[in-house]
CSV table of C-alpha atoms in Angstrom, one decimal:
chain,number,residue,atom,x,y,z
A,1,MET,CA,6.2,-1.6,-6.8
A,2,ILE,CA,3.3,0.8,-7.0
A,3,ALA,CA,1.5,2.0,-3.9
A,4,VAL,CA,-1.6,4.0,-3.7
A,5,ILE,CA,-1.7,5.6,-0.2
A,6,GLN,CA,-4.9,7.1,1.2
A,7,ARG,CA,-5.1,9.0,4.5
A,8,VAL,CA,-8.2,7.6,6.1
A,9,SER,CA,-10.3,8.1,9.2
A,10,SER,CA,-11.4,4.5,8.9
A,11,SER,CA,-10.9,1.6,6.5
A,12,SER,CA,-11.8,-2.1,6.4
A,13,VAL,CA,-11.5,-5.1,4.1
A,14,THR,CA,-14.2,-7.8,4.0
A,15,ILE,CA,-13.8,-11.3,2.4
A,16,ASN,CA,-16.7,-13.7,2.0
A,17,GLY,CA,-18.8,-11.5,4.4
A,18,SER,CA,-16.3,-11.4,7.2
A,19,VAL,CA,-14.1,-8.5,8.1
A,20,LYS,CA,-10.5,-9.5,7.6
A,21,GLY,CA,-8.8,-6.2,8.6
A,22,GLN,CA,-9.9,-2.8,9.8
A,23,ILE,CA,-8.3,0.4,11.1
A,24,GLY,CA,-9.3,3.8,12.4
A,25,ASN,CA,-7.0,6.8,11.7
A,26,GLY,CA,-4.1,5.9,9.5
A,27,LEU,CA,-3.2,4.8,5.9
A,28,MET,CA,-5.0,2.4,3.6
A,29,VAL,CA,-2.4,1.2,1.1
A,30,LEU,CA,-3.0,-0.6,-2.2
A,31,LEU,CA,0.1,-2.4,-3.4
A,32,GLY,CA,1.0,-3.6,-6.9
A,33,ILE,CA,3.9,-5.9,-7.4
A,34,GLU,CA,5.7,-6.6,-10.7
A,35,ASP,CA,8.4,-9.3,-11.6
A,36,VAL,CA,11.2,-6.8,-11.5
A,37,ASP,CA,10.6,-5.8,-7.9
A,38,ASN,CA,13.2,-6.7,-5.3
A,39,GLN,CA,14.1,-6.3,-1.6
A,40,GLU,CA,15.5,-2.8,-2.3
A,41,ASP,CA,12.0,-1.8,-3.5
A,42,ILE,CA,10.4,-3.3,-0.4
A,43,ASP,CA,12.9,-1.5,1.9
A,44,TRP,CA,12.6,1.9,0.2
A,45,LEU,CA,8.8,1.9,-0.2
A,46,SER,CA,8.0,0.7,3.3
A,47,LYS,CA,10.2,3.4,4.8
A,48,LYS,CA,8.7,6.0,2.5
A,49,ILE,CA,5.1,5.1,3.4
A,50,VAL,CA,5.7,5.1,7.1
A,51,ASN,CA,7.5,8.4,7.1
A,52,LEU,CA,5.3,10.2,4.5
A,53,ARG,CA,4.2,13.4,6.2
A,54,ILE,CA,0.5,13.7,5.1
A,55,PHE,CA,-1.2,14.1,8.5
A,56,PRO,CA,-1.9,17.7,9.8
A,57,ASP,CA,0.1,19.2,12.6
A,58,GLU,CA,-1.3,21.7,15.2
A,59,ASN,CA,-1.4,24.4,12.5
A,60,GLY,CA,-3.2,22.2,9.9
A,61,VAL,CA,-0.1,21.7,7.8
A,62,MET,CA,0.6,18.2,6.5
A,63,ASN,CA,3.7,17.7,8.5
A,64,ARG,CA,3.2,14.5,10.5
A,65,SER,CA,3.6,10.8,9.5
A,66,VAL,CA,1.6,7.8,10.4
A,67,LEU,CA,4.3,7.2,13.0
A,68,ASP,CA,3.8,10.6,14.5
A,69,VAL,CA,0.1,10.3,14.9
A,70,VAL,CA,0.3,6.7,16.1
A,71,GLY,CA,-2.0,5.7,13.1
A,72,ASP,CA,-2.6,2.2,11.7
A,73,ILE,CA,-2.0,0.8,8.3
A,74,LEU,CA,-4.3,-1.5,6.2
A,75,LEU,CA,-2.4,-3.1,3.3
A,76,ILE,CA,-4.2,-4.5,0.3
A,77,SER,CA,-2.6,-6.4,-2.6
A,78,GLN,CA,-3.9,-5.1,-6.0
A,79,PHE,CA,-2.4,-6.4,-9.2
A,80,THR,CA,-4.6,-4.1,-11.3
A,81,LEU,CA,-2.3,-1.2,-10.4
A,82,HIS,CA,0.0,-2.5,-13.1
A,83,ALA,CA,-2.7,-2.5,-15.8
A,84,SER,CA,-1.7,-1.3,-19.2
A,85,THR,CA,-4.4,0.5,-21.2
A,86,LYS,CA,-2.3,1.5,-24.2
A,87,LYS,CA,-4.0,-0.8,-26.7
A,88,GLY,CA,-7.8,-1.3,-26.9
A,89,ASN,CA,-10.2,-1.0,-24.0
A,90,ARG,CA,-9.4,-4.2,-22.1
A,91,PRO,CA,-6.5,-3.7,-19.6
A,92,SER,CA,-3.5,-6.0,-19.9
A,93,TYR,CA,-1.9,-7.2,-16.6
A,94,ILE,CA,1.3,-8.6,-18.2
A,95,LYS,CA,3.5,-6.5,-15.9
A,96,ALA,CA,1.8,-7.7,-12.8
A,97,ALA,CA,3.8,-10.4,-11.0
A,98,LYS,CA,2.5,-14.0,-10.9
A,99,PRO,CA,1.4,-15.3,-7.5
A,100,ASP,CA,4.5,-17.5,-7.1
A,101,PHE,CA,6.7,-14.4,-7.0
A,102,ALA,CA,4.1,-11.9,-5.7
A,103,ILE,CA,2.9,-13.7,-2.6
A,104,PRO,CA,6.4,-13.9,-1.0
A,105,MET,CA,7.1,-10.3,-1.9
A,106,TYR,CA,3.7,-9.2,-0.5
A,107,GLU,CA,4.6,-11.1,2.8
A,108,LYS,CA,8.0,-9.5,2.9
A,109,PHE,CA,6.3,-6.1,2.4
A,110,ILE,CA,4.0,-6.8,5.4
A,111,HIS,CA,7.0,-7.5,7.6
A,112,ALA,CA,8.9,-4.5,6.4
A,113,LEU,CA,5.9,-2.2,7.1
A,114,GLU,CA,5.5,-3.8,10.5
A,115,ASN,CA,9.2,-3.3,11.3
A,116,GLU,CA,9.1,0.4,10.2
A,117,LEU,CA,5.9,1.1,12.1
A,118,GLY,CA,6.9,-0.8,15.2
A,119,ARG,CA,3.7,-2.8,15.5
A,120,PRO,CA,1.5,-5.2,13.5
A,121,ILE,CA,-0.5,-3.9,10.5
A,122,GLN,CA,-3.9,-5.1,9.1
A,123,THR,CA,-4.0,-6.8,5.7
A,124,GLY,CA,-6.4,-8.2,3.1
A,125,GLU,CA,-5.7,-11.7,1.6
A,126,PHE,CA,-3.6,-12.0,-1.5
A,127,GLY,CA,-5.7,-13.1,-4.5
A,128,ALA,CA,-9.1,-13.0,-2.6
A,129,ASP,CA,-12.2,-11.2,-3.8
A,130,MET,CA,-12.1,-8.3,-1.3
A,131,LYS,CA,-14.6,-5.6,-0.5
A,132,VAL,CA,-12.6,-2.5,0.7
A,133,ALA,CA,-14.4,0.3,2.5
A,134,LEU,CA,-12.7,3.6,3.5
A,135,VAL,CA,-13.4,7.1,4.5
A,136,ASN,CA,-10.7,9.1,2.8
A,137,ASP,CA,-9.6,11.9,5.1
A,138,GLY,CA,-9.0,15.2,3.2
A,139,PRO,CA,-9.2,13.6,0.7
A,140,VAL,CA,-5.5,12.8,0.6
A,141,THR,CA,-4.3,10.2,-2.0
A,142,ILE,CA,-0.6,9.7,-3.0
A,143,ILE,CA,0.7,7.4,-5.7
A,144,ILE,CA,4.3,6.2,-5.4
A,145,ASP,CA,6.2,4.0,-7.8
A,146,SER,CA,9.4,2.5,-6.4
A,147,LYS,CA,11.0,2.6,-9.9
A,148,ASN,CA,10.6,6.4,-10.0
A,149,ARG,CA,12.6,7.3,-6.8
A,150,VAL,CA,15.2,9.4,-8.5
């Protein structure tokens, strides 16, 4: 699993002209799932995201997590994170998981994040054409691949 995590002061996702999810202060997370991902990836990555210390403390040092600042999370599925651009100019998405595998994994990831955060999160809709808006705070953007944890 690959996650692109952005510290935001606000973020929203709109589908067919209607806002599906929105948050204020917190994290906007883009999540890419591949066929080799499993429950261990879900558990490790959800815990890592919720405990990632990228919010400023009273001294302006990034030392607080989304838990510490009681921030929210907006999770968006994004298969294009697994794009391969090695050959030619048209990306290949061969590593991205197919919907029959990815949808249940995405739903498990939602529940894992909610369990770690201790409350519901906001989401997009798997496979939908989404318009994502955000105000990146900092800017702070972190990329984490669950296969590179060692």
